[in-house]
Short mmCIF file of C-alpha atoms in Angstrom, two decimals:
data_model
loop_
_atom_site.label_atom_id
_atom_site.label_comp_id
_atom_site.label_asym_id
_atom_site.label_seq_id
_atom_site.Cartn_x
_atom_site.Cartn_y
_atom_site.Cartn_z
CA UNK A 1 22.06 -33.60 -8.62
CA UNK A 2 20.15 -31.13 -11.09
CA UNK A 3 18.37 -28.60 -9.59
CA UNK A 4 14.64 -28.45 -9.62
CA UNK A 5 12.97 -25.73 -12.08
CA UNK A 6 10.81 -24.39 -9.95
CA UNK A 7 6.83 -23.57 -11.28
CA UNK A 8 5.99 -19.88 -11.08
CA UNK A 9 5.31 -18.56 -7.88
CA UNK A 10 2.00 -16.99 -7.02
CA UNK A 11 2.98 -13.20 -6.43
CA UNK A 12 0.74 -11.42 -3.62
CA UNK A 13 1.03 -7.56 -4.11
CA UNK A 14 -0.90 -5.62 -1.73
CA UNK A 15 2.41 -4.40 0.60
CA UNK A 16 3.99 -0.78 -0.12
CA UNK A 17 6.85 -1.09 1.49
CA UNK A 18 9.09 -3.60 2.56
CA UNK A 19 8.13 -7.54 3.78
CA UNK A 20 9.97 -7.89 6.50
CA UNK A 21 8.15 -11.05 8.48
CA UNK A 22 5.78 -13.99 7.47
CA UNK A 23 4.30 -16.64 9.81
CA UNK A 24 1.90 -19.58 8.96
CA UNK A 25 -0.71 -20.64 10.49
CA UNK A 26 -1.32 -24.39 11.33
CA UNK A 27 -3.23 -26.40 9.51
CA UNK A 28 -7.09 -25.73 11.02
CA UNK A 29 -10.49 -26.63 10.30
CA UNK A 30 -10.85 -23.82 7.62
CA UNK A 31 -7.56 -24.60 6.13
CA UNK A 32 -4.20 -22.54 6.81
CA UNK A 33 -3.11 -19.12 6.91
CA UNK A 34 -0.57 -16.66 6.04
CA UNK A 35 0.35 -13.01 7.87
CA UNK A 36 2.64 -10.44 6.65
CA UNK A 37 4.39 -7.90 8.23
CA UNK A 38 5.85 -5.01 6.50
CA UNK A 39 7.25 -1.37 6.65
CA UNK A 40 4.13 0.13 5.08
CA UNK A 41 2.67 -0.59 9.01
CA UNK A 42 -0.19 -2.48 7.83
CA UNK A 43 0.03 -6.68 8.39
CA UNK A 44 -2.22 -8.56 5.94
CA UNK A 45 -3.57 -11.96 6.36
CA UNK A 46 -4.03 -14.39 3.12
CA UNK A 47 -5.17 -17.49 2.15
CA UNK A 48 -2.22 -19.74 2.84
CA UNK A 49 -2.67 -21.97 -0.30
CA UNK A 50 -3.32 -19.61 -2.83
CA UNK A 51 -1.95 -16.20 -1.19
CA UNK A 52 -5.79 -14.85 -1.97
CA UNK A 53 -5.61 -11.46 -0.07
CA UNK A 54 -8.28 -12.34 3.24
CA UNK A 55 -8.03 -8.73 5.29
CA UNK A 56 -5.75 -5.68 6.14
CA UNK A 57 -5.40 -4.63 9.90
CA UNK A 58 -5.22 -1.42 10.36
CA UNK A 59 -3.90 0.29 13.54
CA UNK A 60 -0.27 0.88 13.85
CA UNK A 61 1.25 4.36 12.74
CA UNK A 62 4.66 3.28 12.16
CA UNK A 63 6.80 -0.01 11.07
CA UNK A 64 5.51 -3.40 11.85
CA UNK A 65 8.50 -6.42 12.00
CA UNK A 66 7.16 -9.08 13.69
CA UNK A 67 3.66 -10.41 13.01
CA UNK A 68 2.17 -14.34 13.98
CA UNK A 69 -1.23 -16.20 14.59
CA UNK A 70 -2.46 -18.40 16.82
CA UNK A 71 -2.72 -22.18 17.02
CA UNK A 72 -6.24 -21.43 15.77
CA UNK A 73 -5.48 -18.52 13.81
CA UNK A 74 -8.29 -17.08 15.49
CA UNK A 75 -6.42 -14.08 16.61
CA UNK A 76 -3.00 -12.09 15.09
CA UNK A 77 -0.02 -10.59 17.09
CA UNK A 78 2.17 -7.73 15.57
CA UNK A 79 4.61 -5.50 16.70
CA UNK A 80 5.63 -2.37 15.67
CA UNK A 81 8.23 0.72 15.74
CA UNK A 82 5.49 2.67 17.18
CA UNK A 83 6.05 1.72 20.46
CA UNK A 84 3.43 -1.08 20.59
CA UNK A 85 2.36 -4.95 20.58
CA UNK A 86 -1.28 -5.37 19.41
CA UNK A 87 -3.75 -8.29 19.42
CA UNK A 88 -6.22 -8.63 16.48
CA UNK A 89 -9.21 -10.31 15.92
CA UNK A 90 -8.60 -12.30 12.44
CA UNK A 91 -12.27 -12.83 12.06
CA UNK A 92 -12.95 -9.18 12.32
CA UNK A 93 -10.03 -7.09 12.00
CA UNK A 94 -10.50 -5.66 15.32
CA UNK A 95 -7.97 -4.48 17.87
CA UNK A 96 -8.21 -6.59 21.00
CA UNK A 97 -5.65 -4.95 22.53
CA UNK A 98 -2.52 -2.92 22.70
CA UNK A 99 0.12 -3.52 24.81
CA UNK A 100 1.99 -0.29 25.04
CA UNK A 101 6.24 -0.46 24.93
CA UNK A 102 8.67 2.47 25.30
CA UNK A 103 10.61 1.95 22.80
CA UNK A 104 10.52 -0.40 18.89
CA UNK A 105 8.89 -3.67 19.62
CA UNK A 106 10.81 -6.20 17.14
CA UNK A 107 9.55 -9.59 17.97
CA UNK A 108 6.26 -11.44 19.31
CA UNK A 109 5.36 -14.80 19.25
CA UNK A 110 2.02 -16.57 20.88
CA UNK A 111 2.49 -19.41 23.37
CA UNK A 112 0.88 -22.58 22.08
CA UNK A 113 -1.82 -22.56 24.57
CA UNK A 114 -2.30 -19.20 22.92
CA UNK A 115 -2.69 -18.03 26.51
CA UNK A 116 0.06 -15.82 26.61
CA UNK A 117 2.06 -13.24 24.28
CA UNK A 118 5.77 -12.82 23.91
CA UNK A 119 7.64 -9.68 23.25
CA UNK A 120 10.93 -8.24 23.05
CA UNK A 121 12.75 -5.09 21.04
CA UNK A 122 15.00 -2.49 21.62
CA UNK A 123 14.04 -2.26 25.57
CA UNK A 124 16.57 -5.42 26.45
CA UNK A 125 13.03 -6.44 27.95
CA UNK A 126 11.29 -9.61 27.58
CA UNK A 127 7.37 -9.45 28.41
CA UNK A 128 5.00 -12.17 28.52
CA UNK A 129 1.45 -10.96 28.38
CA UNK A 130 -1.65 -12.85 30.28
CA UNK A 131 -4.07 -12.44 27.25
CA UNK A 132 -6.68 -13.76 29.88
CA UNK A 133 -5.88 -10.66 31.85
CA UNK A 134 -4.78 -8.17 29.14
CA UNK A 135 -4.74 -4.91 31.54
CA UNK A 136 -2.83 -6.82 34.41
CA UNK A 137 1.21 -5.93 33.88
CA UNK A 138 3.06 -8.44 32.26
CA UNK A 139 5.61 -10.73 33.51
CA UNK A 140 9.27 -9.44 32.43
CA UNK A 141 12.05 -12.25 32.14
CA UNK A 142 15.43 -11.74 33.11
CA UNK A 143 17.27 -8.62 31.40
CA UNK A 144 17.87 -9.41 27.70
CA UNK A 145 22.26 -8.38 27.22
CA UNK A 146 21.00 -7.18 23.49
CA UNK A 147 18.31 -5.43 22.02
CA UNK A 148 15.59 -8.42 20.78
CA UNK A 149 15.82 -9.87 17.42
CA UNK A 150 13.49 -12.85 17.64
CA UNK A 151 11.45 -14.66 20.02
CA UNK A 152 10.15 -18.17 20.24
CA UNK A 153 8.36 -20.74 22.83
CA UNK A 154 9.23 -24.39 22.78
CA UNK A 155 9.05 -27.42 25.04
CA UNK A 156 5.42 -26.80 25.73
CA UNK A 157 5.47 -23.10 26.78
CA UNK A 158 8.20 -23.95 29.33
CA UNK A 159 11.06 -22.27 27.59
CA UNK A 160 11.42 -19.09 25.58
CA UNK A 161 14.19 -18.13 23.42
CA UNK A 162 15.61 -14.77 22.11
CA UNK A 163 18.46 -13.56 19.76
CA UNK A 164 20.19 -10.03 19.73
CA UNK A 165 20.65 -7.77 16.89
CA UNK A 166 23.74 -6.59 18.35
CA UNK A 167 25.71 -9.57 19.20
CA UNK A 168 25.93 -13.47 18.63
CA UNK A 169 24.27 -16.56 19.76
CA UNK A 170 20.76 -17.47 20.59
CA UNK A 171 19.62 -17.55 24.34
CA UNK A 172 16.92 -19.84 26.06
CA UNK A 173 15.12 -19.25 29.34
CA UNK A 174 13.64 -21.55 31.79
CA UNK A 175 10.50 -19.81 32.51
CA UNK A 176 10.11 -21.74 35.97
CA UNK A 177 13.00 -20.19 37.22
CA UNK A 178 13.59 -16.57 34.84
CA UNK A 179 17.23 -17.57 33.94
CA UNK A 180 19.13 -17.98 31.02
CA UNK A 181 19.90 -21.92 30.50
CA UNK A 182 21.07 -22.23 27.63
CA UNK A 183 23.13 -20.07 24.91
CA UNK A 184 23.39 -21.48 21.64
CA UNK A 185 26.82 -19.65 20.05
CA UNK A 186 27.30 -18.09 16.79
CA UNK A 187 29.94 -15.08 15.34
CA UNK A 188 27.24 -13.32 14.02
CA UNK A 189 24.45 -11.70 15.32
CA UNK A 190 20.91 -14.26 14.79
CA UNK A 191 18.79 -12.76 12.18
CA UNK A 192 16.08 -15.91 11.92
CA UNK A 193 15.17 -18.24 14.29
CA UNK A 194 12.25 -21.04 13.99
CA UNK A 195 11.66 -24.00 16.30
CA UNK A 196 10.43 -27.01 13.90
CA UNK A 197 6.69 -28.02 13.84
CA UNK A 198 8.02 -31.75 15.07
CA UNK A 199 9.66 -29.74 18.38
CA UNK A 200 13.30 -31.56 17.28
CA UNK A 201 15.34 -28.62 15.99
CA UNK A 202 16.13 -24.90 16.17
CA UNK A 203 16.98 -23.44 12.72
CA UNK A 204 19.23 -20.33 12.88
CA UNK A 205 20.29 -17.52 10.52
CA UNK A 206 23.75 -15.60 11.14
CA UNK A 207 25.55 -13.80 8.18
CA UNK A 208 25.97 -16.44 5.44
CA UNK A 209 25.51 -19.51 7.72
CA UNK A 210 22.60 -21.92 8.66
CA UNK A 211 22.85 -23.85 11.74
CA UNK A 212 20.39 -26.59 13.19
CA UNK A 213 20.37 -27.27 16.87
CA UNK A 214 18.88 -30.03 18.86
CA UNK A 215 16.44 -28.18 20.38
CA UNK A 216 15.83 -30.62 23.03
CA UNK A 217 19.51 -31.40 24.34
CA UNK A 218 21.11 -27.79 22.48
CA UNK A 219 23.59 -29.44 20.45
CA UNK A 220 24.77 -28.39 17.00
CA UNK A 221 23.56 -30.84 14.58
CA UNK A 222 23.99 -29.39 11.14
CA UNK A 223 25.90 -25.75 9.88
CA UNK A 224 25.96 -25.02 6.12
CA UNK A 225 28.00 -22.02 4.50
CA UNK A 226 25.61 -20.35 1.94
CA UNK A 227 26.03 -18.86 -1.27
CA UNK A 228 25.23 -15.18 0.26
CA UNK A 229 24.37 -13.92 3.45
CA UNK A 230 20.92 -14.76 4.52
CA UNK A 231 18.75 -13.19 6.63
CA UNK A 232 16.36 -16.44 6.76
CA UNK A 233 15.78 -19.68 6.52
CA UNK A 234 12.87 -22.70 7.12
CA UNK A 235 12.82 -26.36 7.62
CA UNK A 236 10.61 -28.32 5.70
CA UNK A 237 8.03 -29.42 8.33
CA UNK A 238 6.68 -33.27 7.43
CA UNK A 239 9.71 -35.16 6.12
CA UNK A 240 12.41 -32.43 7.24
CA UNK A 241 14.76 -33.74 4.48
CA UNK A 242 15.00 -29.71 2.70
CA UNK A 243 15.37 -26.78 3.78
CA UNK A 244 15.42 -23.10 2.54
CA UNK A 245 17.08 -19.65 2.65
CA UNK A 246 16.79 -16.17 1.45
CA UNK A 247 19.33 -13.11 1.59
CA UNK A 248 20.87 -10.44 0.07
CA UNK A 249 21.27 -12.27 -3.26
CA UNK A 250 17.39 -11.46 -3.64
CA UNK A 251 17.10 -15.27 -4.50
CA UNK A 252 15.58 -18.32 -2.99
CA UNK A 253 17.71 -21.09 -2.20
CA UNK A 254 16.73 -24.62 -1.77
CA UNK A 255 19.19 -27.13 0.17
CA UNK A 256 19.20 -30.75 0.95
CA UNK A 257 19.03 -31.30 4.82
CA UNK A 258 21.75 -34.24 4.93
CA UNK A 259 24.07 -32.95 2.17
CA UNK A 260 23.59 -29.15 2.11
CA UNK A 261 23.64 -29.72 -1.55
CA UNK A 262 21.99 -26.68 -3.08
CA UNK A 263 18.89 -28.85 -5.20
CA UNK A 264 17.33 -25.31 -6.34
CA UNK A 265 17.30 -21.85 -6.86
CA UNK A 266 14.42 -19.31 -7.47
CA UNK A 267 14.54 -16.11 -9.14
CA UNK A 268 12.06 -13.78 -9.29
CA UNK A 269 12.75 -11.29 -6.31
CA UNK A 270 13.90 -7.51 -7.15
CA UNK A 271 14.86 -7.09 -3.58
CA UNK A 272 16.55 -8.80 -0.83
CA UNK A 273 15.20 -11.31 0.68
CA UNK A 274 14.18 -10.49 4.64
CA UNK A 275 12.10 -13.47 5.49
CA UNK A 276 11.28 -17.34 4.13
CA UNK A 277 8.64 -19.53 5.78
CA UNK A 278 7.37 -23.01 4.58
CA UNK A 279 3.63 -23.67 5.07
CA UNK A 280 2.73 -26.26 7.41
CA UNK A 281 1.57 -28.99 4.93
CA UNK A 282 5.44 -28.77 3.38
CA UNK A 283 3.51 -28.61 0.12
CA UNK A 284 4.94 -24.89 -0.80
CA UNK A 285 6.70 -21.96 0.71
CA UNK A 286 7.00 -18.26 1.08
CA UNK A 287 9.37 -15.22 0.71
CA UNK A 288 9.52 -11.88 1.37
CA UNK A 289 11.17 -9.14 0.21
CA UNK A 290 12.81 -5.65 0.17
CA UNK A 291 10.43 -4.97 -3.50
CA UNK A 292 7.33 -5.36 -1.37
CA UNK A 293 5.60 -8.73 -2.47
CA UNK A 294 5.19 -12.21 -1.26
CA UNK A 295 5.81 -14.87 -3.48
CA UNK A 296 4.58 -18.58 -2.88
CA UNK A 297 6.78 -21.14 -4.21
CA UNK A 298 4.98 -24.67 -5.03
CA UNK A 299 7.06 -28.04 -4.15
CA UNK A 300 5.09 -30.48 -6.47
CA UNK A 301 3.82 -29.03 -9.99
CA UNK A 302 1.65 -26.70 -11.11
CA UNK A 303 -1.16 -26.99 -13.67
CA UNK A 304 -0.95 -23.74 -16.25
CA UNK A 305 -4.21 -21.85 -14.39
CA UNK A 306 -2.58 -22.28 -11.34
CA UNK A 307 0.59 -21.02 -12.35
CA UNK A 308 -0.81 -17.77 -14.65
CA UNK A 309 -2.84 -16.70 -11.85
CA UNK A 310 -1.72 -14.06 -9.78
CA UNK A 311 -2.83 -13.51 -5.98
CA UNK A 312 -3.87 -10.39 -5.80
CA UNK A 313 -7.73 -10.50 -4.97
CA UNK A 314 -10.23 -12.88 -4.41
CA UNK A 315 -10.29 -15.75 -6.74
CA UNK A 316 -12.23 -18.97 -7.70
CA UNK A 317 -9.69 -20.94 -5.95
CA UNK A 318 -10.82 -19.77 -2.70
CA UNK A 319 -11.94 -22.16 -0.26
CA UNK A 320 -15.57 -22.09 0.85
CA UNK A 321 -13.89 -22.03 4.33
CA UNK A 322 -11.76 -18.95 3.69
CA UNK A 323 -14.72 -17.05 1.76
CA UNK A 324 -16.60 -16.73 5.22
CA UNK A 325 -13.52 -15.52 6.88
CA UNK A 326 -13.40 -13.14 3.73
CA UNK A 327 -16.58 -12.23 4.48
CA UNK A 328 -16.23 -10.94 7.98
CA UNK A 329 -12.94 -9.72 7.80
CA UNK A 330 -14.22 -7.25 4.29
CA UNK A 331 -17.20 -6.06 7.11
CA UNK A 332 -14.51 -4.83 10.09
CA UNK A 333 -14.20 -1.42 11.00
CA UNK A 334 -10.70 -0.41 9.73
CA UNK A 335 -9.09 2.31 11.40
CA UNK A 336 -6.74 4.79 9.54
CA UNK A 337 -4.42 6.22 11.13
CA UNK A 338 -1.21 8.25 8.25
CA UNK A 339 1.97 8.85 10.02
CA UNK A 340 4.45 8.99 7.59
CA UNK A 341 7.25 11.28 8.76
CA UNK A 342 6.83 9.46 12.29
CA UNK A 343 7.08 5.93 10.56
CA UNK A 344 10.67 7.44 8.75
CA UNK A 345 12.22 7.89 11.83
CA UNK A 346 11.73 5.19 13.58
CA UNK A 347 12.41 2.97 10.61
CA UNK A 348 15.59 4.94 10.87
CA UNK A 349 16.36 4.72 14.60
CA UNK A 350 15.76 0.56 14.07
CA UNK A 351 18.10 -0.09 11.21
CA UNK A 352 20.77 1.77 13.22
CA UNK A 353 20.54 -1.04 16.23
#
């Protein structure tokens, strides 16, 4: 099979430092979203279709590597090397609240009720947050054996999972009883792990292999070798017949679900490549990268406007929808906060776990 040429990707500039998480929003009323979260401490949230910069939230004075929205994308989650977990308003920019850590929060995920708030880091600790009762402590799951790569929820808020960036495998917890169930087993430590928008599988990242599990009975259903190692990969979310990866290699890679037949390849990346996320219609994708930028990658063609404009700023393309949200995000208070020497540290301290 020839490989697709892919159309130019939308670039989004706006990061100073590295990209180190992205997360969609679903599809809602006022279309879908995309959040960022990078080294430079500062998550940004975009039009998901045309990367159009939306707002900056301000707050955190060090690293942020996890970052997510809610079903409703209503409100954002981040967490950070500085010790904390905050809740945002999206509207506004606001901070809603900040769940203080003691040590580098590296994960956080929203249940789907959007109820409740996952976190985990280099504490061993996972802490699920009543965001009805944000001052009330938080519920802490059964000791982590690692320090907290990536969290998740599936089966309807009744099960969490977690990977380690110190050893293999991907764990998943019963939340009616506390305990480990499950341990889904790879060599390599987990890098990337997504639960697919149908429920039906678990995609994993370890070193230069992709695995799908049956996220429903935990059995391995697919594990490709790729071309590099990769530090993420997505599932295609309507037909689920593609999938993609990023890595080291600073390129995209795009594989055929059944075959694992590599059916494209795009370059454009100066960096590796820390994080890839489809968007939730399956219509394009995103990466992230070491260079700083988000690039959106289209499935189906392009016409030439599309693909010579560059999302940096507000543009015509902007929905009507996304404008108002534009609108009241531009009017937030924005806090600054410059902690530079703080931020190096820390960065340091969490690439050495």
């Amino acid at each position: 099979m020839d490989k697709k040429k892919a159309a130019a990707p939308l670039v989004c500039h706006g990061h100073s430092r590295p990209v180190v998480d992205l997360f969609y929003s679903p599809i809602t009323p006022d279309g879908f979203f995309l959040i960022s979260a990078s080294k430079d401490s500062t998550p940004m949230l975009r039009n998901g279709e045309t990367g159009d910069w939306i707002g900056t939230f301000e707050g955190h004075k060090g690293a942020v590597w996890s970052c997510c929205l809610d079903t409703n994308a209503l409100r954002a989650a981040s967490a950070s090397a500085d010790f904390s977990a905050k809740i945002w308003d999206a509207l506004t920019g606001d901070v809603l609240h900040s769940f203080e850590h003691k040590h580098i929060v590296r994960a956080c995920a929203f249940s789907e009720d959007t109820h409740f708030l996952l976190t985990g880091g280099v504490e061993k600790i996972l802490r699920i947050f009543d965001l009805n009762q944000p001052d009330a402590p938080p519920r802490e799951v059964d000791k982590s054996p690692g320090s907290v790569r990536t969290v998740a929820w599936l089966h309807s808020d009744q099960t969490i999972l977690s990977s380690c960036s110190d050893m293999g495998g991907v764990r998943l917890w019963d939340l009616r009883s506390g305990k480990i169930v499950q341990t889904l087993e790879t060599k390599l430590p987990v890098t990337s792990a997504e639960v697919s928008q149908d429920g039906r599988y678990i995609t994993t990242t370890d070193g230069s292999t992709v695995k799908f599990w049956d996220a429903n009975h935990f059995g391995l259903v697919k594990s490709y070798e790729m071309p590099c190692n990769v530090e993420s990969a997505s599932l295609e979310p309507q037909l689920g017949n593609k999938f993609i990866a990023g890595g080291e290699d600073m390129w995209v890679h795009v594989f055929d679900f059944n075959t694992g037949e590599e059916i494209g390849c795009n370059k454009g990346h100066h960096g590796p490549v820390h994080c890839v996320r489809f968007a939730p219609g399956g219509e394009s994708y995103a990466s992230g990268s070491e260079d700083g930028t988000i690039r959106i990658w289209q499935i189906g063609p392009l016409n030439q406007s599309e693909n010579d404009s560059s999302a940096n700023g507000p543009t015509e393309k902007l929905k009507a929808a996304a404008d108002e949200v534009t609108h009241k995000v531009e009017s937030c208070h924005i806090e600054e906060g410059n902690a530079k020497e703080r931020e190096k540290d820390e960065d340091k301290a969490a690439n050495a776990l």
